[in-house]
Amino acid sequence: MTAPSVDTETRPPLGSEPRALSDREVADGFVSGDERCLAVAHARWHGLVHALAARTLGDAREAEDVGQQVFLAAWRGRAGYRPERGPFPGWLVGITRRKIADALAARTRRRDLVVAVGERLSPDGVSVQEPDRVVERLVVTGELAKLPAAQREVLAMAFYGDLTQVQIAERTGMPLGTVKSHARRGLDRMRRSLSETPGVRTATATAG
């Protein structure tokens, strides 16, 4: 009994790979919700997105975060892609630019928030009116909750009560030096927390 013959001409050569999808095929599959095309798109254009974000932001980790946001936004909004308006990579670049703008705006908000908290602790009690007041209060509330009780009490009275350090000392019965110490330490903790993104330089605010 002889072994069946194998037509070697019909077999793919060893080590061959499936045909690579064209950019248009990847885009069409992406828009239709094919998760395989999502994976291909990420592998093919993540480098482009990351390079653009890193060059603008100057920080690789923040650029990586932006890259994740870009592909998530693209996947959620894939129905909005129109091939007639331009190639798929160009569409991703447009989303990338918007996400970079969001990241830069967030930097500015963090920097302004640190300055605002410091100004509220100035000895003369002068405070600055900020535009995003609701956002500011939510963020500060979360940061205050992380502080030790004494620091939290002093900063909360300064921020929410618009009290000067002298007034806080009078209200609490603490020595003025103790109030200043709690304020300075608490503010330093908040500054470090709010400015934890590498490469972001925050303006220095003093506790007076």
Short mmCIF file of C-alpha atoms in Angstrom, two decimals:
data_model
loop_
_atom_site.label_atom_id
_atom_site.label_comp_id
_atom_site.label_asym_id
_atom_site.label_seq_id
_atom_site.Cartn_x
_atom_site.Cartn_y
_atom_site.Cartn_z
CA MET A 1 0.00 0.00 0.00
CA THR A 2 1.51 3.24 -1.07
CA ALA A 3 1.17 6.50 0.79
CA PRO A 4 -1.08 9.11 -0.83
CA SER A 5 0.82 11.61 -2.86
CA VAL A 6 0.81 15.30 -1.88
CA ASP A 7 0.65 17.94 -4.52
CA THR A 8 3.28 20.32 -3.23
CA GLU A 9 2.24 22.98 -5.72
CA THR A 10 -1.05 23.47 -3.84
CA ARG A 11 0.58 23.85 -0.44
CA PRO A 12 1.66 27.30 0.78
CA PRO A 13 5.40 27.55 1.26
CA LEU A 14 6.67 27.01 4.78
CA GLY A 15 6.76 30.19 6.84
CA SER A 16 4.21 31.98 4.68
CA GLU A 17 1.79 34.41 6.35
CA PRO A 18 -1.72 35.56 5.51
CA ARG A 19 -1.89 38.53 3.17
CA ALA A 20 -1.57 41.82 5.02
CA LEU A 21 -4.72 43.93 4.99
CA SER A 22 -4.60 47.22 3.14
CA ASP A 23 -5.21 50.43 5.06
CA ARG A 24 -8.63 50.71 3.44
CA GLU A 25 -9.54 47.16 4.47
CA VAL A 26 -8.43 47.86 8.03
CA ALA A 27 -10.47 51.06 8.07
CA ASP A 28 -13.57 49.35 6.68
CA GLY A 29 -13.29 46.53 9.22
CA PHE A 30 -12.66 48.99 12.04
CA VAL A 31 -15.75 51.01 11.19
CA SER A 32 -17.86 47.86 10.92
CA GLY A 33 -16.82 46.85 14.44
CA ASP A 34 -14.32 44.10 13.62
CA GLU A 35 -12.09 43.85 16.72
CA ARG A 36 -9.37 42.17 14.67
CA CYS A 37 -9.10 45.34 12.61
CA LEU A 38 -8.95 47.33 15.84
CA ALA A 39 -5.91 45.29 16.83
CA VAL A 40 -4.33 45.75 13.41
CA ALA A 41 -5.02 49.49 13.46
CA HIS A 42 -3.44 49.81 16.89
CA ALA A 43 -0.36 47.87 15.84
CA ARG A 44 -0.03 49.82 12.60
CA TRP A 45 -0.64 53.39 13.77
CA HIS A 46 -0.01 53.47 17.51
CA GLY A 47 3.57 54.54 16.82
CA LEU A 48 2.36 57.52 14.78
CA VAL A 49 -0.06 58.60 17.50
CA HIS A 50 2.47 58.15 20.29
CA ALA A 51 5.22 60.04 18.43
CA LEU A 52 2.94 63.01 17.78
CA ALA A 53 1.77 63.11 21.41
CA ALA A 54 5.27 62.66 22.85
CA ARG A 55 6.71 65.40 20.63
CA THR A 56 4.05 67.88 21.75
CA LEU A 57 3.72 66.91 25.41
CA GLY A 58 7.37 66.10 26.06
CA ASP A 59 6.51 63.12 28.24
CA ALA A 60 6.39 59.49 27.15
CA ARG A 61 4.02 58.27 29.86
CA GLU A 62 1.52 61.04 29.23
CA ALA A 63 1.81 60.35 25.50
CA GLU A 64 1.00 56.69 26.16
CA ASP A 65 -2.13 57.74 28.04
CA VAL A 66 -3.13 59.96 25.14
CA GLY A 67 -2.56 57.06 22.73
CA GLN A 68 -4.96 54.87 24.68
CA GLN A 69 -7.53 57.66 24.73
CA VAL A 70 -7.19 58.16 20.98
CA PHE A 71 -7.92 54.55 20.05
CA LEU A 72 -10.72 54.32 22.60
CA ALA A 73 -12.30 57.49 21.20
CA ALA A 74 -11.81 56.27 17.64
CA TRP A 75 -13.46 52.93 18.41
CA ARG A 76 -16.40 54.53 20.15
CA GLY A 77 -16.81 57.09 17.38
CA ARG A 78 -15.93 54.83 14.45
CA ALA A 79 -19.25 55.49 12.76
CA GLY A 80 -18.09 59.07 12.25
CA TYR A 81 -15.22 58.14 9.96
CA ARG A 82 -15.80 59.14 6.33
CA PRO A 83 -13.29 57.73 3.79
CA GLU A 84 -14.11 60.48 1.31
CA ARG A 85 -12.78 63.07 3.76
CA GLY A 86 -9.34 61.55 3.99
CA PRO A 87 -7.32 58.44 4.87
CA PHE A 88 -7.85 56.59 8.12
CA PRO A 89 -4.44 57.53 9.65
CA GLY A 90 -5.28 61.20 9.06
CA TRP A 91 -8.54 60.73 10.95
CA LEU A 92 -6.58 59.24 13.87
CA VAL A 93 -4.17 62.18 13.79
CA GLY A 94 -7.12 64.56 14.07
CA ILE A 95 -8.36 62.72 17.17
CA THR A 96 -4.81 62.73 18.54
CA ARG A 97 -4.55 66.51 18.24
CA ARG A 98 -7.80 66.95 20.15
CA LYS A 99 -6.64 64.61 22.91
CA ILE A 100 -3.30 66.44 23.12
CA ALA A 101 -5.19 69.73 23.49
CA ASP A 102 -7.23 68.15 26.29
CA ALA A 103 -4.04 67.00 28.04
CA LEU A 104 -2.48 70.46 27.81
CA ALA A 105 -5.67 72.04 29.15
CA ALA A 106 -5.63 69.59 32.07
CA ARG A 107 -2.05 70.61 32.82
CA THR A 108 -3.11 74.24 32.97
CA ARG A 109 -6.04 73.46 35.27
CA ARG A 110 -3.79 71.53 37.66
CA ARG A 111 -1.21 74.31 37.69
CA ASP A 112 -3.84 77.02 38.23
CA LEU A 113 -5.47 74.99 40.99
CA VAL A 114 -2.23 74.70 42.96
CA VAL A 115 -1.71 78.45 42.66
CA ALA A 116 -5.33 79.16 43.68
CA VAL A 117 -5.08 77.05 46.83
CA GLY A 118 -1.85 78.82 47.78
CA GLU A 119 -3.35 82.26 47.20
CA ARG A 120 -6.25 81.47 49.48
CA LEU A 121 -3.74 80.94 52.27
CA SER A 122 -2.05 84.31 51.83
CA PRO A 123 -1.84 86.36 55.06
CA ASP A 124 -3.91 89.25 53.65
CA GLY A 125 -6.75 86.92 52.68
CA VAL A 126 -6.76 87.99 49.03
CA SER A 127 -8.22 85.29 46.79
CA VAL A 128 -8.59 84.93 43.04
CA GLN A 129 -11.84 84.07 41.28
CA GLU A 130 -11.28 81.07 39.00
CA PRO A 131 -13.53 80.16 36.05
CA ASP A 132 -13.99 76.41 36.66
CA ARG A 133 -15.18 76.81 40.24
CA VAL A 134 -17.23 73.61 40.42
CA VAL A 135 -14.39 71.49 39.04
CA GLU A 136 -11.94 73.22 41.38
CA ARG A 137 -14.02 72.45 44.46
CA LEU A 138 -14.48 68.82 43.50
CA VAL A 139 -10.76 68.33 42.99
CA VAL A 140 -9.79 70.16 46.17
CA THR A 141 -12.34 68.18 48.18
CA GLY A 142 -10.78 64.95 46.97
CA GLU A 143 -7.26 66.14 47.76
CA LEU A 144 -8.20 67.43 51.21
CA ALA A 145 -9.60 64.02 52.10
CA LYS A 146 -6.12 62.54 51.67
CA LEU A 147 -4.52 64.85 54.26
CA PRO A 148 -4.01 64.31 58.00
CA ALA A 149 -6.86 65.75 60.08
CA ALA A 150 -5.07 68.90 61.29
CA GLN A 151 -3.84 69.86 57.84
CA ARG A 152 -7.23 69.09 56.34
CA GLU A 153 -9.00 71.30 58.91
CA VAL A 154 -6.72 74.29 58.33
CA LEU A 155 -6.86 74.10 54.54
CA ALA A 156 -10.61 73.51 54.47
CA MET A 157 -11.19 76.63 56.59
CA ALA A 158 -8.92 78.61 54.27
CA PHE A 159 -10.39 77.29 51.04
CA TYR A 160 -14.08 77.02 51.85
CA GLY A 161 -14.31 79.67 54.56
CA ASP A 162 -11.97 82.20 52.91
CA LEU A 163 -10.27 82.67 56.26
CA THR A 164 -6.76 84.02 56.69
CA GLN A 165 -4.23 82.16 58.81
CA VAL A 166 -4.73 84.66 61.63
CA GLN A 167 -8.49 84.08 61.54
CA ILE A 168 -7.98 80.30 61.52
CA ALA A 169 -5.75 80.59 64.60
CA GLU A 170 -8.42 82.62 66.36
CA ARG A 171 -11.19 80.17 65.43
CA THR A 172 -9.31 77.03 66.39
CA GLY A 173 -7.22 78.29 69.29
CA MET A 174 -4.07 76.99 67.59
CA PRO A 175 -0.90 79.11 67.75
CA LEU A 176 -0.41 81.03 64.51
CA GLY A 177 2.88 79.20 63.91
CA THR A 178 1.09 75.86 64.14
CA VAL A 179 -1.56 77.00 61.67
CA LYS A 180 1.14 78.10 59.24
CA SER A 181 2.98 74.80 59.65
CA HIS A 182 -0.17 72.72 59.00
CA ALA A 183 -1.06 74.92 56.03
CA ARG A 184 2.40 74.71 54.49
CA ARG A 185 2.70 70.95 54.91
CA GLY A 186 -0.81 70.30 53.64
CA LEU A 187 -0.32 72.58 50.67
CA ASP A 188 2.96 70.87 49.81
CA ARG A 189 1.20 67.49 49.86
CA MET A 190 -1.57 68.78 47.60
CA ARG A 191 0.92 70.39 45.24
CA ARG A 192 2.82 67.14 44.84
CA SER A 193 -0.40 65.17 44.30
CA LEU A 194 -1.89 67.60 41.79
CA SER A 195 1.39 67.90 39.92
CA GLU A 196 2.31 64.22 39.87
CA THR A 197 2.38 64.01 36.05
CA PRO A 198 6.07 63.86 35.04
CA GLY A 199 7.39 66.81 33.10
CA VAL A 200 4.78 69.25 34.43
CA ARG A 201 6.28 72.25 36.14
CA THR A 202 3.88 73.94 38.55
CA ALA A 203 4.03 77.49 39.71
CA THR A 204 5.22 77.83 43.30
CA ALA A 205 2.61 78.91 45.80
CA THR A 206 3.56 79.80 49.36
CA ALA A 207 1.54 79.35 52.50
CA GLY A 208 2.68 82.68 53.96
#
